[in-house]
Short mmCIF file of N, CA and C and ligand atoms in Angstrom, two decimals:
data_model
loop_
_atom_site.label_atom_id
_atom_site.label_comp_id
_atom_site.label_asym_id
_atom_site.label_seq_id
_atom_site.Cartn_x
_atom_site.Cartn_y
_atom_site.Cartn_z
N UNK A 274 178.72 -66.33 168.13
CA UNK A 274 177.65 -66.89 168.95
C UNK A 274 176.74 -67.76 168.07
N UNK A 275 175.96 -68.56 168.72
CA UNK A 275 175.11 -69.51 167.97
C UNK A 275 173.84 -69.79 168.75
N UNK A 276 172.78 -70.04 167.98
CA UNK A 276 171.52 -70.45 168.60
C UNK A 276 171.58 -71.98 168.77
N UNK A 277 171.34 -72.42 169.98
CA UNK A 277 171.39 -73.86 170.29
C UNK A 277 169.99 -74.44 170.20
N UNK A 278 169.89 -75.73 169.92
CA UNK A 278 168.55 -76.29 169.88
C UNK A 278 168.15 -76.78 171.27
N UNK A 279 166.87 -76.57 171.57
CA UNK A 279 166.35 -76.79 172.92
C UNK A 279 165.57 -78.11 172.95
N UNK A 280 165.91 -78.97 173.88
CA UNK A 280 165.19 -80.23 174.05
C UNK A 280 163.78 -79.95 174.55
N UNK A 281 162.83 -80.77 174.09
CA UNK A 281 161.44 -80.56 174.51
C UNK A 281 160.87 -81.80 175.19
N UNK A 282 160.10 -81.55 176.25
CA UNK A 282 159.35 -82.57 176.96
C UNK A 282 158.53 -83.38 175.96
N UNK A 283 158.47 -84.71 176.01
CA UNK A 283 159.05 -85.58 177.05
C UNK A 283 160.41 -86.19 176.70
N UNK A 284 161.30 -85.45 176.07
CA UNK A 284 162.62 -85.98 175.74
C UNK A 284 163.31 -86.52 177.00
N UNK A 285 163.74 -87.77 177.01
CA UNK A 285 164.33 -88.36 178.22
C UNK A 285 165.63 -87.69 178.66
N UNK A 286 166.29 -86.98 177.72
CA UNK A 286 167.55 -86.31 178.10
C UNK A 286 167.30 -85.17 179.09
N UNK A 287 166.05 -84.67 179.15
CA UNK A 287 165.71 -83.63 180.14
C UNK A 287 165.67 -84.22 181.55
N UNK A 288 165.73 -85.54 181.66
CA UNK A 288 165.66 -86.20 182.97
C UNK A 288 167.03 -86.51 183.55
N UNK A 289 168.10 -86.20 182.81
CA UNK A 289 169.45 -86.47 183.31
C UNK A 289 169.82 -85.51 184.44
N UNK A 290 170.61 -86.01 185.38
CA UNK A 290 171.14 -85.15 186.44
C UNK A 290 172.47 -84.57 185.96
N UNK A 291 172.59 -83.25 186.02
CA UNK A 291 173.80 -82.58 185.54
C UNK A 291 174.95 -82.74 186.54
N UNK A 292 176.17 -82.79 186.02
CA UNK A 292 177.37 -82.90 186.87
C UNK A 292 177.97 -81.52 187.11
N UNK A 293 178.69 -81.41 188.24
CA UNK A 293 179.31 -80.13 188.59
C UNK A 293 180.25 -79.65 187.48
N UNK A 294 180.36 -78.35 187.35
CA UNK A 294 181.35 -77.75 186.46
C UNK A 294 182.65 -77.70 187.24
N UNK A 295 183.72 -78.28 186.67
CA UNK A 295 184.98 -78.32 187.42
C UNK A 295 185.83 -77.07 187.16
N UNK A 296 185.70 -76.51 185.96
CA UNK A 296 186.55 -75.35 185.64
C UNK A 296 185.75 -74.32 184.84
N UNK A 297 185.83 -73.07 185.29
CA UNK A 297 185.18 -71.99 184.53
C UNK A 297 186.23 -71.42 183.58
N UNK A 298 186.12 -71.79 182.31
CA UNK A 298 187.13 -71.36 181.33
C UNK A 298 186.44 -70.72 180.11
N UNK A 299 187.24 -70.43 179.08
CA UNK A 299 186.69 -69.75 177.91
C UNK A 299 185.64 -70.59 177.18
N UNK A 300 185.83 -71.91 177.16
CA UNK A 300 184.83 -72.78 176.52
C UNK A 300 183.49 -72.63 177.22
N UNK A 301 183.54 -72.59 178.55
CA UNK A 301 182.30 -72.47 179.31
C UNK A 301 181.66 -71.10 179.06
N UNK A 302 182.50 -70.05 179.00
CA UNK A 302 181.97 -68.70 178.75
C UNK A 302 181.35 -68.61 177.34
N UNK A 303 181.94 -69.33 176.40
CA UNK A 303 181.34 -69.37 175.05
C UNK A 303 179.97 -70.04 175.09
N UNK A 304 179.89 -71.13 175.86
CA UNK A 304 178.60 -71.81 176.01
C UNK A 304 177.57 -70.86 176.64
N UNK A 305 178.00 -70.12 177.66
CA UNK A 305 177.09 -69.18 178.32
C UNK A 305 176.60 -68.12 177.32
N UNK A 306 177.51 -67.61 176.50
CA UNK A 306 177.12 -66.60 175.49
C UNK A 306 176.10 -67.19 174.51
N UNK A 307 176.34 -68.42 174.07
CA UNK A 307 175.40 -69.08 173.15
C UNK A 307 174.05 -69.30 173.83
N UNK A 308 174.09 -69.66 175.11
CA UNK A 308 172.83 -69.87 175.83
C UNK A 308 172.04 -68.57 175.94
N UNK A 309 172.75 -67.45 176.19
CA UNK A 309 172.04 -66.15 176.24
C UNK A 309 171.42 -65.83 174.89
N UNK A 310 172.17 -66.03 173.83
CA UNK A 310 171.61 -65.74 172.51
C UNK A 310 170.37 -66.60 172.26
N UNK A 311 170.45 -67.87 172.65
CA UNK A 311 169.34 -68.81 172.46
C UNK A 311 168.12 -68.40 173.29
N UNK A 312 168.38 -68.02 174.56
CA UNK A 312 167.28 -67.66 175.45
C UNK A 312 166.60 -66.38 175.00
N UNK A 313 167.39 -65.37 174.64
CA UNK A 313 166.80 -64.09 174.21
C UNK A 313 166.02 -64.25 172.90
N UNK A 314 166.51 -65.13 172.03
CA UNK A 314 165.84 -65.32 170.74
C UNK A 314 164.52 -66.06 170.92
N UNK A 315 164.43 -66.89 171.97
CA UNK A 315 163.26 -67.80 172.10
C UNK A 315 161.89 -67.09 172.10
N UNK A 316 161.57 -66.07 172.94
CA UNK A 316 162.36 -65.55 174.05
C UNK A 316 161.96 -66.24 175.35
N UNK A 317 162.89 -66.23 176.32
CA UNK A 317 162.61 -66.81 177.62
C UNK A 317 163.32 -66.02 178.71
N UNK A 318 163.07 -66.39 179.98
CA UNK A 318 163.71 -65.69 181.10
C UNK A 318 164.73 -66.55 181.82
N UNK A 319 164.83 -67.81 181.41
CA UNK A 319 165.81 -68.69 182.02
C UNK A 319 166.10 -69.85 181.09
N UNK A 320 167.33 -70.38 181.17
CA UNK A 320 167.69 -71.53 180.35
C UNK A 320 168.79 -72.31 181.07
N UNK A 321 168.54 -73.60 181.27
CA UNK A 321 169.54 -74.46 181.92
C UNK A 321 170.32 -75.22 180.86
N UNK A 322 171.58 -75.52 181.17
CA UNK A 322 172.42 -76.26 180.21
C UNK A 322 171.76 -77.57 179.81
N UNK A 323 171.09 -78.22 180.75
CA UNK A 323 170.36 -79.46 180.47
C UNK A 323 169.45 -79.31 179.26
N UNK A 324 168.81 -78.15 179.12
CA UNK A 324 167.84 -77.93 178.04
C UNK A 324 168.50 -77.88 176.67
N UNK A 325 169.81 -77.60 176.64
CA UNK A 325 170.52 -77.62 175.37
C UNK A 325 171.43 -78.85 175.30
N UNK A 326 171.04 -79.86 176.08
CA UNK A 326 171.69 -81.18 176.05
C UNK A 326 173.14 -81.15 176.51
N UNK A 327 173.44 -80.24 177.44
CA UNK A 327 174.77 -80.22 178.06
C UNK A 327 174.55 -80.43 179.55
N UNK A 328 175.03 -81.56 180.05
CA UNK A 328 174.61 -81.97 181.39
C UNK A 328 175.63 -81.56 182.44
N UNK A 329 175.79 -80.25 182.54
CA UNK A 329 176.66 -79.61 183.52
C UNK A 329 175.82 -78.64 184.34
N UNK A 330 176.27 -78.40 185.61
CA UNK A 330 175.43 -77.60 186.49
C UNK A 330 175.62 -76.11 186.24
N UNK A 331 174.89 -75.59 185.29
CA UNK A 331 174.88 -74.15 185.07
C UNK A 331 173.60 -73.75 184.36
N UNK A 332 173.17 -72.54 184.66
CA UNK A 332 172.02 -71.99 183.95
C UNK A 332 172.16 -70.49 183.87
N UNK A 333 171.33 -69.89 183.03
CA UNK A 333 171.31 -68.43 182.90
C UNK A 333 169.89 -67.95 183.19
N UNK A 334 169.78 -66.67 183.54
CA UNK A 334 168.47 -66.08 183.80
C UNK A 334 168.55 -64.59 183.52
N UNK A 335 167.43 -64.05 183.05
CA UNK A 335 167.27 -62.60 182.95
C UNK A 335 165.77 -62.33 182.97
N UNK A 336 165.29 -61.86 184.13
CA UNK A 336 163.84 -61.65 184.27
C UNK A 336 163.45 -60.20 183.96
N UNK A 337 164.41 -59.38 183.54
CA UNK A 337 164.09 -57.98 183.21
C UNK A 337 163.30 -57.92 181.91
N UNK A 338 162.62 -56.79 181.69
CA UNK A 338 161.82 -56.64 180.47
C UNK A 338 162.70 -56.27 179.28
N UNK A 339 163.92 -55.79 179.56
CA UNK A 339 164.74 -55.22 178.47
C UNK A 339 166.15 -55.83 178.39
N UNK A 340 166.27 -57.07 178.85
CA UNK A 340 167.53 -57.82 178.72
C UNK A 340 168.71 -57.11 179.38
N UNK A 341 168.46 -56.54 180.57
CA UNK A 341 169.53 -55.77 181.23
C UNK A 341 170.03 -56.40 182.52
N UNK A 342 169.46 -57.56 182.92
CA UNK A 342 169.90 -58.19 184.16
C UNK A 342 170.30 -59.65 183.95
N UNK A 343 171.31 -59.85 183.10
CA UNK A 343 171.71 -61.23 182.83
C UNK A 343 172.50 -61.84 184.00
N UNK A 344 172.13 -63.04 184.38
CA UNK A 344 172.86 -63.78 185.40
C UNK A 344 173.28 -65.12 184.83
N UNK A 345 174.51 -65.52 185.11
CA UNK A 345 174.94 -66.89 184.82
C UNK A 345 175.30 -67.52 186.15
N UNK A 346 174.65 -68.62 186.48
CA UNK A 346 174.88 -69.28 187.77
C UNK A 346 175.50 -70.66 187.50
N UNK A 347 176.73 -70.82 187.99
CA UNK A 347 177.47 -72.06 187.79
C UNK A 347 177.55 -72.78 189.13
N UNK A 348 177.32 -74.07 189.13
CA UNK A 348 177.27 -74.88 190.36
C UNK A 348 176.40 -74.23 191.44
N UNK A 349 175.17 -73.88 191.09
CA UNK A 349 174.30 -73.18 192.05
C UNK A 349 173.85 -74.10 193.19
N UNK A 350 173.72 -73.48 194.36
CA UNK A 350 173.23 -74.21 195.53
C UNK A 350 172.27 -73.29 196.26
N UNK A 351 171.05 -73.73 196.45
CA UNK A 351 170.09 -72.91 197.19
C UNK A 351 170.33 -73.16 198.67
N UNK A 352 170.69 -72.10 199.40
CA UNK A 352 171.07 -72.24 200.81
C UNK A 352 169.88 -72.07 201.74
N UNK A 353 168.96 -71.20 201.35
CA UNK A 353 167.79 -70.92 202.20
C UNK A 353 166.59 -70.65 201.31
N UNK A 354 165.44 -71.05 201.83
CA UNK A 354 164.18 -70.77 201.13
C UNK A 354 163.19 -70.32 202.18
N UNK A 355 162.40 -69.30 201.91
CA UNK A 355 161.26 -69.04 202.78
C UNK A 355 160.13 -68.34 202.05
N UNK A 356 158.97 -68.39 202.67
CA UNK A 356 157.77 -67.81 202.07
C UNK A 356 157.22 -68.70 200.97
N UNK A 357 156.06 -68.31 200.49
CA UNK A 357 155.38 -69.09 199.44
C UNK A 357 154.89 -68.12 198.38
N UNK A 358 155.09 -68.49 197.13
CA UNK A 358 154.58 -67.69 196.02
C UNK A 358 154.04 -68.66 194.97
N UNK A 359 152.91 -68.31 194.39
CA UNK A 359 152.33 -69.12 193.32
C UNK A 359 152.33 -68.26 192.06
N UNK A 360 152.99 -68.75 191.01
CA UNK A 360 153.00 -68.01 189.75
C UNK A 360 152.67 -68.97 188.61
N UNK A 361 152.32 -68.40 187.47
CA UNK A 361 152.13 -69.19 186.27
C UNK A 361 153.49 -69.39 185.64
N UNK A 362 153.95 -70.63 185.59
CA UNK A 362 155.25 -70.91 185.01
C UNK A 362 155.11 -71.48 183.61
N UNK A 363 156.10 -71.15 182.81
CA UNK A 363 156.22 -71.75 181.50
C UNK A 363 157.64 -72.27 181.38
N UNK A 364 157.96 -72.89 180.26
CA UNK A 364 159.30 -73.46 180.09
C UNK A 364 159.57 -73.60 178.60
N UNK A 365 160.78 -73.22 178.17
CA UNK A 365 161.12 -73.34 176.76
C UNK A 365 161.10 -74.80 176.31
N UNK A 366 161.18 -75.73 177.25
CA UNK A 366 161.13 -77.15 176.92
C UNK A 366 159.71 -77.71 176.95
N UNK A 367 158.75 -76.87 177.35
CA UNK A 367 157.33 -77.27 177.35
C UNK A 367 156.55 -76.15 176.66
N UNK A 368 156.83 -75.93 175.37
CA UNK A 368 156.34 -74.71 174.71
C UNK A 368 154.81 -74.62 174.68
N UNK A 369 154.32 -73.43 175.00
CA UNK A 369 152.88 -73.16 174.86
C UNK A 369 152.05 -73.46 176.10
N UNK A 370 152.66 -73.97 177.16
CA UNK A 370 151.89 -74.32 178.37
C UNK A 370 152.34 -73.48 179.56
N UNK A 371 151.36 -72.94 180.27
CA UNK A 371 151.62 -72.12 181.46
C UNK A 371 150.72 -72.64 182.57
N UNK A 372 151.31 -72.97 183.71
CA UNK A 372 150.53 -73.58 184.79
C UNK A 372 151.00 -73.01 186.12
N UNK A 373 150.07 -72.96 187.08
CA UNK A 373 150.41 -72.45 188.40
C UNK A 373 151.28 -73.45 189.17
N UNK A 374 152.37 -72.92 189.71
CA UNK A 374 153.29 -73.73 190.52
C UNK A 374 153.62 -72.94 191.78
N UNK A 375 153.72 -73.67 192.90
CA UNK A 375 154.06 -73.04 194.18
C UNK A 375 155.56 -73.19 194.44
N UNK A 376 156.19 -72.09 194.78
CA UNK A 376 157.64 -72.07 195.07
C UNK A 376 157.89 -71.25 196.32
N UNK A 377 159.15 -71.26 196.79
CA UNK A 377 159.54 -70.34 197.86
C UNK A 377 159.59 -68.93 197.28
N UNK A 378 159.16 -67.95 198.07
CA UNK A 378 159.07 -66.56 197.61
C UNK A 378 160.45 -65.88 197.65
N UNK A 379 161.28 -66.36 198.57
CA UNK A 379 162.57 -65.72 198.82
C UNK A 379 163.63 -66.81 198.99
N UNK A 380 164.75 -66.64 198.34
CA UNK A 380 165.82 -67.64 198.48
C UNK A 380 167.18 -66.96 198.62
N UNK A 381 168.14 -67.72 199.14
CA UNK A 381 169.53 -67.30 199.09
C UNK A 381 170.27 -68.40 198.33
N UNK A 382 171.06 -67.99 197.38
CA UNK A 382 171.73 -68.95 196.50
C UNK A 382 173.22 -68.64 196.43
N UNK A 383 174.03 -69.71 196.40
CA UNK A 383 175.48 -69.56 196.23
C UNK A 383 175.84 -70.18 194.89
N UNK A 384 176.71 -69.52 194.15
CA UNK A 384 177.12 -70.05 192.84
C UNK A 384 178.45 -69.46 192.44
N UNK A 385 179.01 -69.94 191.34
CA UNK A 385 180.19 -69.30 190.75
C UNK A 385 179.70 -68.49 189.56
N UNK A 386 180.26 -67.30 189.40
CA UNK A 386 179.87 -66.47 188.25
C UNK A 386 180.77 -66.80 187.07
N UNK A 387 180.60 -66.06 185.97
CA UNK A 387 181.33 -66.41 184.74
C UNK A 387 182.83 -66.15 184.84
N UNK A 388 183.26 -65.47 185.91
CA UNK A 388 184.70 -65.30 186.16
C UNK A 388 185.22 -66.36 187.13
N UNK A 389 184.35 -67.28 187.54
CA UNK A 389 184.78 -68.34 188.45
C UNK A 389 184.81 -67.92 189.91
N UNK A 390 184.28 -66.72 190.21
CA UNK A 390 184.25 -66.24 191.60
C UNK A 390 183.01 -66.77 192.31
N UNK A 391 183.18 -67.11 193.59
CA UNK A 391 182.01 -67.57 194.34
C UNK A 391 181.20 -66.37 194.83
N UNK A 392 179.89 -66.44 194.61
CA UNK A 392 178.99 -65.33 194.91
C UNK A 392 177.81 -65.85 195.70
N UNK A 393 177.33 -65.05 196.64
CA UNK A 393 176.05 -65.36 197.28
C UNK A 393 175.08 -64.26 196.96
N UNK A 394 173.83 -64.63 196.70
CA UNK A 394 172.86 -63.64 196.27
C UNK A 394 171.50 -63.96 196.87
N UNK A 395 170.76 -62.91 197.19
CA UNK A 395 169.38 -63.09 197.64
C UNK A 395 168.49 -62.81 196.44
N UNK A 396 167.42 -63.55 196.34
CA UNK A 396 166.47 -63.30 195.25
C UNK A 396 165.07 -63.48 195.77
N UNK A 397 164.17 -62.66 195.23
CA UNK A 397 162.76 -62.84 195.61
C UNK A 397 161.87 -62.70 194.37
N UNK A 398 160.61 -63.10 194.55
CA UNK A 398 159.65 -62.95 193.45
C UNK A 398 160.05 -63.76 192.22
N UNK A 399 159.88 -63.11 191.06
CA UNK A 399 160.08 -63.81 189.79
C UNK A 399 161.48 -64.40 189.64
N UNK A 400 162.50 -63.65 190.09
CA UNK A 400 163.87 -64.18 189.96
C UNK A 400 164.05 -65.42 190.84
N UNK A 401 163.48 -65.40 192.05
CA UNK A 401 163.56 -66.57 192.95
C UNK A 401 162.87 -67.78 192.32
N UNK A 402 161.70 -67.53 191.71
CA UNK A 402 160.96 -68.61 191.04
C UNK A 402 161.80 -69.18 189.89
N UNK A 403 162.37 -68.28 189.11
CA UNK A 403 163.16 -68.68 187.95
C UNK A 403 164.36 -69.53 188.39
N UNK A 404 165.05 -69.11 189.43
CA UNK A 404 166.23 -69.85 189.90
C UNK A 404 165.82 -71.25 190.38
N UNK A 405 164.71 -71.35 191.10
CA UNK A 405 164.26 -72.67 191.58
C UNK A 405 163.88 -73.57 190.39
N UNK A 406 163.23 -72.98 189.39
CA UNK A 406 162.85 -73.72 188.18
C UNK A 406 164.10 -74.24 187.45
N UNK A 407 165.13 -73.39 187.35
CA UNK A 407 166.35 -73.79 186.62
C UNK A 407 167.16 -74.82 187.39
N UNK A 408 167.25 -74.67 188.71
CA UNK A 408 167.98 -75.68 189.52
C UNK A 408 167.29 -77.03 189.36
N UNK A 409 165.96 -77.04 189.31
CA UNK A 409 165.22 -78.28 189.05
C UNK A 409 165.69 -78.94 187.75
N UNK A 410 165.86 -78.13 186.69
CA UNK A 410 166.31 -78.70 185.41
C UNK A 410 167.62 -79.47 185.58
N UNK A 411 168.53 -78.92 186.40
CA UNK A 411 169.84 -79.57 186.57
C UNK A 411 169.70 -80.91 187.29
N UNK A 412 168.58 -81.08 187.99
CA UNK A 412 168.30 -82.35 188.67
C UNK A 412 167.31 -83.20 187.87
N UNK A 413 167.08 -82.83 186.61
CA UNK A 413 166.21 -83.63 185.75
C UNK A 413 164.73 -83.46 186.02
N UNK A 414 164.40 -82.33 186.66
CA UNK A 414 163.01 -82.12 187.04
C UNK A 414 162.40 -80.97 186.23
N UNK A 415 161.11 -81.11 185.89
CA UNK A 415 160.42 -80.10 185.09
C UNK A 415 159.23 -79.54 185.85
N UNK A 416 158.77 -78.36 185.47
CA UNK A 416 157.65 -77.77 186.23
C UNK A 416 156.38 -78.60 186.10
N UNK A 417 156.25 -79.37 185.02
CA UNK A 417 155.06 -80.22 184.87
C UNK A 417 155.02 -81.33 185.93
N UNK A 418 156.16 -81.59 186.56
CA UNK A 418 156.19 -82.61 187.63
C UNK A 418 155.39 -82.17 188.86
N UNK A 419 155.13 -80.86 188.96
CA UNK A 419 154.35 -80.34 190.10
C UNK A 419 152.84 -80.41 189.83
N UNK A 420 152.47 -80.76 188.60
CA UNK A 420 151.05 -80.82 188.23
C UNK A 420 150.51 -82.22 188.51
N UNK A 421 149.22 -82.39 188.33
CA UNK A 421 148.64 -83.73 188.50
C UNK A 421 149.15 -84.63 187.38
N UNK A 422 149.16 -85.93 187.64
CA UNK A 422 149.57 -86.91 186.64
C UNK A 422 148.73 -86.77 185.37
N UNK A 423 147.41 -86.54 185.56
CA UNK A 423 146.50 -86.44 184.42
C UNK A 423 146.86 -85.24 183.54
N UNK A 424 147.13 -84.09 184.18
CA UNK A 424 147.47 -82.89 183.42
C UNK A 424 148.82 -83.06 182.70
N UNK A 425 149.77 -83.68 183.41
CA UNK A 425 151.10 -83.89 182.81
C UNK A 425 150.99 -84.79 181.57
N UNK A 426 150.19 -85.84 181.66
CA UNK A 426 150.03 -86.76 180.53
C UNK A 426 149.32 -86.07 179.37
N UNK A 427 148.36 -85.17 179.71
CA UNK A 427 147.64 -84.43 178.68
C UNK A 427 148.60 -83.52 177.90
N UNK A 428 149.45 -82.81 178.65
CA UNK A 428 150.42 -81.91 178.01
C UNK A 428 151.39 -82.73 177.15
N UNK A 429 151.82 -83.87 177.70
CA UNK A 429 152.75 -84.74 176.99
C UNK A 429 152.15 -85.19 175.65
N UNK A 430 150.93 -85.65 175.69
CA UNK A 430 150.29 -86.16 174.47
C UNK A 430 150.10 -85.04 173.45
N UNK A 431 149.68 -83.87 173.94
CA UNK A 431 149.45 -82.76 173.01
C UNK A 431 150.74 -82.29 172.35
N UNK A 432 151.82 -82.24 173.14
CA UNK A 432 153.10 -81.81 172.57
C UNK A 432 153.57 -82.79 171.50
N UNK A 433 153.42 -84.08 171.76
CA UNK A 433 153.84 -85.09 170.80
C UNK A 433 153.00 -84.97 169.53
N UNK A 434 151.69 -84.77 169.71
CA UNK A 434 150.79 -84.64 168.57
C UNK A 434 151.13 -83.39 167.73
N UNK A 435 151.33 -82.26 168.43
CA UNK A 435 151.64 -81.01 167.72
C UNK A 435 152.94 -81.13 166.94
N UNK A 436 153.90 -81.82 167.53
CA UNK A 436 155.20 -81.97 166.88
C UNK A 436 155.05 -82.80 165.61
N UNK A 437 154.19 -83.83 165.68
CA UNK A 437 153.98 -84.69 164.52
C UNK A 437 153.36 -83.85 163.39
N UNK A 438 152.40 -82.99 163.73
CA UNK A 438 151.77 -82.13 162.73
C UNK A 438 152.79 -81.18 162.13
N UNK A 439 153.67 -80.67 163.00
CA UNK A 439 154.69 -79.72 162.54
C UNK A 439 155.60 -80.37 161.51
N UNK A 440 156.06 -81.61 161.80
CA UNK A 440 157.01 -82.22 160.88
C UNK A 440 156.32 -82.59 159.57
N UNK A 441 155.02 -82.90 159.61
CA UNK A 441 154.29 -83.15 158.37
C UNK A 441 154.24 -81.86 157.55
N UNK A 442 153.97 -80.76 158.24
CA UNK A 442 153.89 -79.46 157.55
C UNK A 442 155.23 -79.10 156.91
N UNK A 443 156.33 -79.40 157.62
CA UNK A 443 157.66 -79.09 157.09
C UNK A 443 157.93 -79.83 155.79
N UNK A 444 157.50 -81.08 155.75
CA UNK A 444 157.74 -81.90 154.56
C UNK A 444 156.88 -81.38 153.41
N UNK A 445 155.65 -81.03 153.73
CA UNK A 445 154.70 -80.56 152.71
C UNK A 445 155.02 -79.11 152.36
ZN1 ZN B 9 162.35 -74.65 182.07
#
């Protein structure tokens, strides 16, 4: 397994639309394993292939406190949404920022699992929020897109500035 590097906002590659996965094979399962290792190490509760610069429709999620509910969703499709929930969202691609975002409280999603079987699942609360956030990634969308333009630009500028300081520190 390997830790993959995660793209960070405002990297334009986060804006790409991911293409469908045509075959669930061992290469894809290896990628999923690497993504889990990367997400747990970060740590995070969800990671889309887009974030590791692989533009295929798949993501992983585990919203449990003890890494016991891993899900890999391949070619996910949200079939139904209802209710409203507002939570503070963060993102491994927007490190250090947490902002309130409104999502559907309950969803039904269809996807292929890591064995290539088609599955339908209901999700609510945090898992539903996480799935909606990750599906957005596959469409090149980030949670900061739900914020005001002013707030998004502020986060963008601060992240660029912090990164510049970081690389200076690395050299020194
Ligand atoms: Zn994210």
